[in-house]
Short mmCIF file of C-alpha atoms in Angstrom, two decimals:
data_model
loop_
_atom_site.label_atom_id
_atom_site.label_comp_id
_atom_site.label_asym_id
_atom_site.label_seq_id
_atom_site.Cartn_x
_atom_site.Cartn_y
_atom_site.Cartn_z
CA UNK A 101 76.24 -113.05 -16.76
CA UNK A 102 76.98 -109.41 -16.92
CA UNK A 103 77.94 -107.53 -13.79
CA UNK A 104 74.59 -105.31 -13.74
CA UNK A 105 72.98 -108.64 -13.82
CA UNK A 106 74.83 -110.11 -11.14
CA UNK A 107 74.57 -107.08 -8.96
CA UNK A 108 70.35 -106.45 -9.51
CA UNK A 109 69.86 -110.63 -8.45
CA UNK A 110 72.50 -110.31 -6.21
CA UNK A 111 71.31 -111.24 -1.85
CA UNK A 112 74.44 -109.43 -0.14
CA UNK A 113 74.80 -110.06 4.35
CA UNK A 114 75.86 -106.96 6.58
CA UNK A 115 77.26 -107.96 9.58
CA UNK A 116 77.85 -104.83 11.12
CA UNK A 117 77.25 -103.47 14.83
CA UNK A 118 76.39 -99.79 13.44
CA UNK A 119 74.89 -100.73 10.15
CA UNK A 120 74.21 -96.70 9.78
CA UNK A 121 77.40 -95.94 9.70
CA UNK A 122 76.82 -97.44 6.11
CA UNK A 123 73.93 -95.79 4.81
CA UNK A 124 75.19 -94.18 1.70
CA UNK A 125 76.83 -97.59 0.97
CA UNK A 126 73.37 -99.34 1.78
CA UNK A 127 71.64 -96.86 -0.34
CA UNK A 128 73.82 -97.24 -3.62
CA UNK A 129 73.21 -101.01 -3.16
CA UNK A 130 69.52 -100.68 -2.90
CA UNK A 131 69.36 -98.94 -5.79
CA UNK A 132 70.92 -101.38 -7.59
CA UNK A 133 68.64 -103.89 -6.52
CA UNK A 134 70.73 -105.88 -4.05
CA UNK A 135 67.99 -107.73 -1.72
CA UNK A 136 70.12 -106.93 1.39
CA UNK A 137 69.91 -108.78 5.16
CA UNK A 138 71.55 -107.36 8.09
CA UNK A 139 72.96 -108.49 11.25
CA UNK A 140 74.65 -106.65 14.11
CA UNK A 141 76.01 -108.93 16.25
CA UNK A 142 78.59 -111.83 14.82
CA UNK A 143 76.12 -114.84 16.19
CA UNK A 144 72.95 -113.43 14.21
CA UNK A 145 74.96 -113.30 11.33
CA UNK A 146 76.17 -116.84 11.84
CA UNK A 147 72.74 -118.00 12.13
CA UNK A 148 71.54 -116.01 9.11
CA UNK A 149 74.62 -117.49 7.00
CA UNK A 150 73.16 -120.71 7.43
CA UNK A 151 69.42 -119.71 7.30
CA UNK A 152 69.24 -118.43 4.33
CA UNK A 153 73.13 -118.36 2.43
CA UNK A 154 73.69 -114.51 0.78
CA UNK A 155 75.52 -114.75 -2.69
CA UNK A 156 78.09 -112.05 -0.38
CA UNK A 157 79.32 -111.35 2.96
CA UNK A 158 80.13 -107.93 4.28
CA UNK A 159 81.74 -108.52 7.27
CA UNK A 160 82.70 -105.46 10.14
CA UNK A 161 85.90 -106.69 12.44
CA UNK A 162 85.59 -104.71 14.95
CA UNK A 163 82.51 -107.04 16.05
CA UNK A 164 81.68 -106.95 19.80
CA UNK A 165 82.27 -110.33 21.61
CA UNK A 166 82.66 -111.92 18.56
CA UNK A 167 85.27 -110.55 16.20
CA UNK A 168 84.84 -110.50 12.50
CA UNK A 169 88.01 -112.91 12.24
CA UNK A 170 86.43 -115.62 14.29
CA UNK A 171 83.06 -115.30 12.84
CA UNK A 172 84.91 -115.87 9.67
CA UNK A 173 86.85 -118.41 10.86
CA UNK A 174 83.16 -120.71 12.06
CA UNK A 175 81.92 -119.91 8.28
CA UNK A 176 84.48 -121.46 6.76
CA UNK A 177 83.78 -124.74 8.82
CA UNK A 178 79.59 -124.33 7.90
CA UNK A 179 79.08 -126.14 4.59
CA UNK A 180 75.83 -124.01 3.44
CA UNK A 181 78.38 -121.13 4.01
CA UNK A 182 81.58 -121.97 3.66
CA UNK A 183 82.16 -120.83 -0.16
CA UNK A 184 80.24 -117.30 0.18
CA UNK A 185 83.18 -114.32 -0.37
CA UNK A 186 83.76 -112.48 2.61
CA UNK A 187 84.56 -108.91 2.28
CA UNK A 188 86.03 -107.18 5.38
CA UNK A 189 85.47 -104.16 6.34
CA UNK A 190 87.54 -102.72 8.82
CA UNK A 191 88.22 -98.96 10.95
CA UNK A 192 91.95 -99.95 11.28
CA UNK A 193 94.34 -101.56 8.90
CA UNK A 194 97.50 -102.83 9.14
CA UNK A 195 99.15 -105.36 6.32
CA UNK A 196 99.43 -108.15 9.71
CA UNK A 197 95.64 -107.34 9.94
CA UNK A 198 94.94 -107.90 5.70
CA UNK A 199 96.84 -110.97 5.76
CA UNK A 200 95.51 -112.74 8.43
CA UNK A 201 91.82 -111.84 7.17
CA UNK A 202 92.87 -113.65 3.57
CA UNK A 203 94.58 -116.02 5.46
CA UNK A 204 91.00 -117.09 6.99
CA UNK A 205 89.49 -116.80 3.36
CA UNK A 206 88.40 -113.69 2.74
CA UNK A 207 88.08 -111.90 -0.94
CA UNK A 208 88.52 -108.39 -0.01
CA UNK A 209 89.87 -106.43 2.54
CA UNK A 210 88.39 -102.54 2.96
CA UNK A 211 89.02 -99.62 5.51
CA UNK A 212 86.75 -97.57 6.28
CA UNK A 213 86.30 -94.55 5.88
CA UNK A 214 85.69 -95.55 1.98
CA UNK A 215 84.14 -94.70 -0.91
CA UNK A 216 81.14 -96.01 -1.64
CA UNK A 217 81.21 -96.31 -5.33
CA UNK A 218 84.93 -98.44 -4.95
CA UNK A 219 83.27 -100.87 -2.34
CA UNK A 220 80.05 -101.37 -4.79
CA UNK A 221 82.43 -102.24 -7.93
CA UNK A 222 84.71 -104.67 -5.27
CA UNK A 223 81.17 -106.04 -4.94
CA UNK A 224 80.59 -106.57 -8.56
CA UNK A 225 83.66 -107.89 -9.09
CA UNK A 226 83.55 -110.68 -6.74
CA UNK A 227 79.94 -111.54 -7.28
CA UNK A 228 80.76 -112.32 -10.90
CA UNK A 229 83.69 -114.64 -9.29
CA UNK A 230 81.27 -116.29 -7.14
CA UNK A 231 79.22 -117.48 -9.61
CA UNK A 232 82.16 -119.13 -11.16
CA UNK A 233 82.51 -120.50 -7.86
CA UNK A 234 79.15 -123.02 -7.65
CA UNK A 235 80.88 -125.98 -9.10
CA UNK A 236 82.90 -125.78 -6.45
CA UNK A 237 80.15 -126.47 -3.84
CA UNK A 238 79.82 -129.62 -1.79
CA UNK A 239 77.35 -132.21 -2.92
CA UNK A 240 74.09 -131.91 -1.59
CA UNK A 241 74.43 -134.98 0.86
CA UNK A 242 77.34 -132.74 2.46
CA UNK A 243 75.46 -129.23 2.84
CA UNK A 244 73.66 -130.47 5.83
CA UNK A 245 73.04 -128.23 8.89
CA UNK A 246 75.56 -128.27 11.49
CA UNK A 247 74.72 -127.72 14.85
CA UNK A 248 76.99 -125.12 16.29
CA UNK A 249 79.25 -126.99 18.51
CA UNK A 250 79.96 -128.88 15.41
CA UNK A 251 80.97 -125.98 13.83
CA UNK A 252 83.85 -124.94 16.98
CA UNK A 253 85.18 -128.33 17.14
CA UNK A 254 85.81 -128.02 13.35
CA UNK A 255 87.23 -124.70 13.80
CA UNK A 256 89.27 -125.06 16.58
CA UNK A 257 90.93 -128.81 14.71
CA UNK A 258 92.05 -126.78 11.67
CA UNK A 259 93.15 -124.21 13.95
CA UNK A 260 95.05 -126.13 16.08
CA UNK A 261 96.09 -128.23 12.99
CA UNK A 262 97.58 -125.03 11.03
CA UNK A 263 99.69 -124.09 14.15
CA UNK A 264 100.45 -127.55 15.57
CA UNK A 265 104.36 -126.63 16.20
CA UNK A 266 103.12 -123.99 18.95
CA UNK A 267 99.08 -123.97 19.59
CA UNK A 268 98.04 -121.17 21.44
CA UNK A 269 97.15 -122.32 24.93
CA UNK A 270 93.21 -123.70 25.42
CA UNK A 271 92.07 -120.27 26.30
CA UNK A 272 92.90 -118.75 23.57
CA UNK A 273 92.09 -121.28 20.75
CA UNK A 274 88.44 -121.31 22.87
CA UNK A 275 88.89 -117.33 22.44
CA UNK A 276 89.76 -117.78 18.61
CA UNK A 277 86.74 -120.00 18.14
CA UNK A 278 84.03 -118.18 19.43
CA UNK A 279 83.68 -120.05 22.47
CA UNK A 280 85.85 -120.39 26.17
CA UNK A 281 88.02 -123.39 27.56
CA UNK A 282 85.29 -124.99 29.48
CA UNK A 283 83.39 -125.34 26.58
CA UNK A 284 85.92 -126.59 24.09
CA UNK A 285 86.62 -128.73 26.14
CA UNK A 286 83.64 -130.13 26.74
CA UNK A 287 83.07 -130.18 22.90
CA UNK A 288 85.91 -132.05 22.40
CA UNK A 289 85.13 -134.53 24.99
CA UNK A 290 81.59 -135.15 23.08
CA UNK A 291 82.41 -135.48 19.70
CA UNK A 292 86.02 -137.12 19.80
CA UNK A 293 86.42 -138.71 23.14
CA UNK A 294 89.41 -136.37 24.57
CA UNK A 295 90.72 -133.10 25.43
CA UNK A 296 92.22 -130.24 23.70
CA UNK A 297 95.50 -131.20 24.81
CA UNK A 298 95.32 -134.95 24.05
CA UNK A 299 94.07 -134.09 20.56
CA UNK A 300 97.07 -131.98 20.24
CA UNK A 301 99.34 -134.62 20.94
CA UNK A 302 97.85 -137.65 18.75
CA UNK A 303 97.91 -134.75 15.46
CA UNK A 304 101.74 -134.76 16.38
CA UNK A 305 101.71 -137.85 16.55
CA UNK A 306 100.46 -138.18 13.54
CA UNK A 307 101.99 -135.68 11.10
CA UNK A 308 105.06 -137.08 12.58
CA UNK A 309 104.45 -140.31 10.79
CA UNK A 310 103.14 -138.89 8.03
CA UNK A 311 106.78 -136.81 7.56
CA UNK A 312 108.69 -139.46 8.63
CA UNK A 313 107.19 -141.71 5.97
CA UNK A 314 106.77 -139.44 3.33
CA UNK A 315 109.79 -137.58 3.66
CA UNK A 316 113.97 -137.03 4.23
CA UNK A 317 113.46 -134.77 7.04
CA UNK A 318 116.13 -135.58 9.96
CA UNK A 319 114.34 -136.22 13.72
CA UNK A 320 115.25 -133.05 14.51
CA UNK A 321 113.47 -131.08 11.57
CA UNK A 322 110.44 -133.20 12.41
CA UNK A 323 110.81 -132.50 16.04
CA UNK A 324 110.35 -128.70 15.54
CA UNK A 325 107.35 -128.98 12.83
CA UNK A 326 105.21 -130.90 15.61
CA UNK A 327 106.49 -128.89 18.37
CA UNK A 328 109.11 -130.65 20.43
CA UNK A 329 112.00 -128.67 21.94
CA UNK A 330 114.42 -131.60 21.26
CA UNK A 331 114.64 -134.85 19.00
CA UNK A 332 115.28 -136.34 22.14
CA UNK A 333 112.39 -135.06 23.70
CA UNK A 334 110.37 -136.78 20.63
CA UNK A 335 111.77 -139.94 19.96
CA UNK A 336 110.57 -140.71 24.24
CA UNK A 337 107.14 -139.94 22.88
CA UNK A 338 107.04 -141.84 19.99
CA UNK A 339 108.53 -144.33 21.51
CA UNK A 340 105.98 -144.55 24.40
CA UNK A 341 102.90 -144.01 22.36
CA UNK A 342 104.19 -146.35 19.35
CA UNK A 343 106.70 -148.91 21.13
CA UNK A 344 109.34 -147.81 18.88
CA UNK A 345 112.05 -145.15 17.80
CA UNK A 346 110.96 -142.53 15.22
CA UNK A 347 114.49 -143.98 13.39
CA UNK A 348 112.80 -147.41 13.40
CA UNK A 349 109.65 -146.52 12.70
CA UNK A 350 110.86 -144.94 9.29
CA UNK A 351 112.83 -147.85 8.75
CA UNK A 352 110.13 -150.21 8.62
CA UNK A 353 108.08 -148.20 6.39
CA UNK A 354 110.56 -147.98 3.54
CA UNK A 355 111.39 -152.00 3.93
CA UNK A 356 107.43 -152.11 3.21
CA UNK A 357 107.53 -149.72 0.92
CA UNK A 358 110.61 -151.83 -0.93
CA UNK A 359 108.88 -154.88 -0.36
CA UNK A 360 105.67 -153.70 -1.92
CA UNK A 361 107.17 -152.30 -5.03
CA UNK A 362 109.27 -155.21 -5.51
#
């Protein structure tokens, strides 16, 4: 499919608070023939994401309430949405700022003020990707609608998953989710029976016996990948949540392991 082609069929998302800010941008891709849906506040475009999936997001980060990131961040956890490019479009730039945007998945990364005829050939270029990008999709059993608290808890468990040797404290992963403590927590309660901060210790738990199985990492090392200040300090939890030493625990597994292959 050529890139005319692409662009003309093409259903492209704003989500911008000042959409007119845009309008020689919104013209160029009118003429074109880009069917184009708008949104100005980060929830609308959340909810039109999942409505009615655009082949393309443009996405402001300087959203109110909800920032661009975190919007960005709950659209990678909604399946209908979850493999539409993201474009960013942003009033201030810095390299930390374009790295943690394609760090969250985005495609592109633009500052504004731009020009117009860059942004629609950016466009092009990753609409022509994205069609590449359908056999990539879920199966249909798995592109189900999620209600939205569905759609934080998912959020905030890769977040806190990704950053498990020092999670932000619950305010600000609620913060970083679209949501506030209170609520996370109460999410987290509902769908997996604890808090924030007993989730965050059985993942520790638990990539600690995934390394200590899978790898030659000393206690120590392992200690400061989960988050410990001292391998003495995590061999007291193991040992209380497991009934034994981390030491023993990796003995065991390679006598199975031995055992098995033998």
């Amino acid at each position: 499919m050529g890139g005319t082609r692409t662009l003309k069929e093409s259903h492209i998302l704003l989500i911008h608070p000042r959409p007119e800010e845009l309008r020689v941008l919104l013209s160029q891709m009118q003429s074109a023939g880009v069917r184009i849906s708008m949104a100005t506040t980060s929830q609308q475009g959340l909810q039109r994401a999942q409505a009615l999936p655009p082949d393309l997001i443009l996405l402001n980060v300087q959203m109110p309430k909800m920032d661009g990131l975190t919007l960005c961040r709950l659209l990678r956890e909604t399946p209908a949405a979850r493999h539409i490019p993201i474009i960013f479009l942003s009033t201030v730039s810095t390299v930390e700022d374009r790295l943690q945007g394609f760090a969250l998945g985005a495609v592109d990364y633009v500052t504004q003020p731009f020009v117009p005829e860059e942004v629609m050939a950016r466009i092009c270029i990753h609409l022509a990707r994205g069609v590449q990008r359908t056999e990539q999709r879920d199966p249909p059993d798995q592109q189900l609608p999620q209600d939205a608290d569905e759609i934080t808890l998912r959020a905030a468990m890769r977040l806190i998953d990704q950053q498990l040797d020092a999670p932000p404290p619950l305010r600000e992963i609620a913060r970083l989710v679209g949501t506030h403590g209170k609520r996370l927590t109460t999410i987290f309660r509902r769908y997996l029976g604890v808090t924030v901060y007993a989730y965050i210790r059985e993942q520790r738990l638990r990539k600690s016996q995934e390394l200590l199985a899978s790898s030659n990492a000393t206690i120590q090392d392992i200690a400061d990948l989960i988050g410990f200040r001292s391998a003495a300090n995590f061999a007291t939890s193991f040992r209380e949540r497991t009934g034994m030493t981390p030491s023993v625990f990796r003995k065991q597994i390679r006598e199975m392991k031995q055992w098995g292959g033998a």
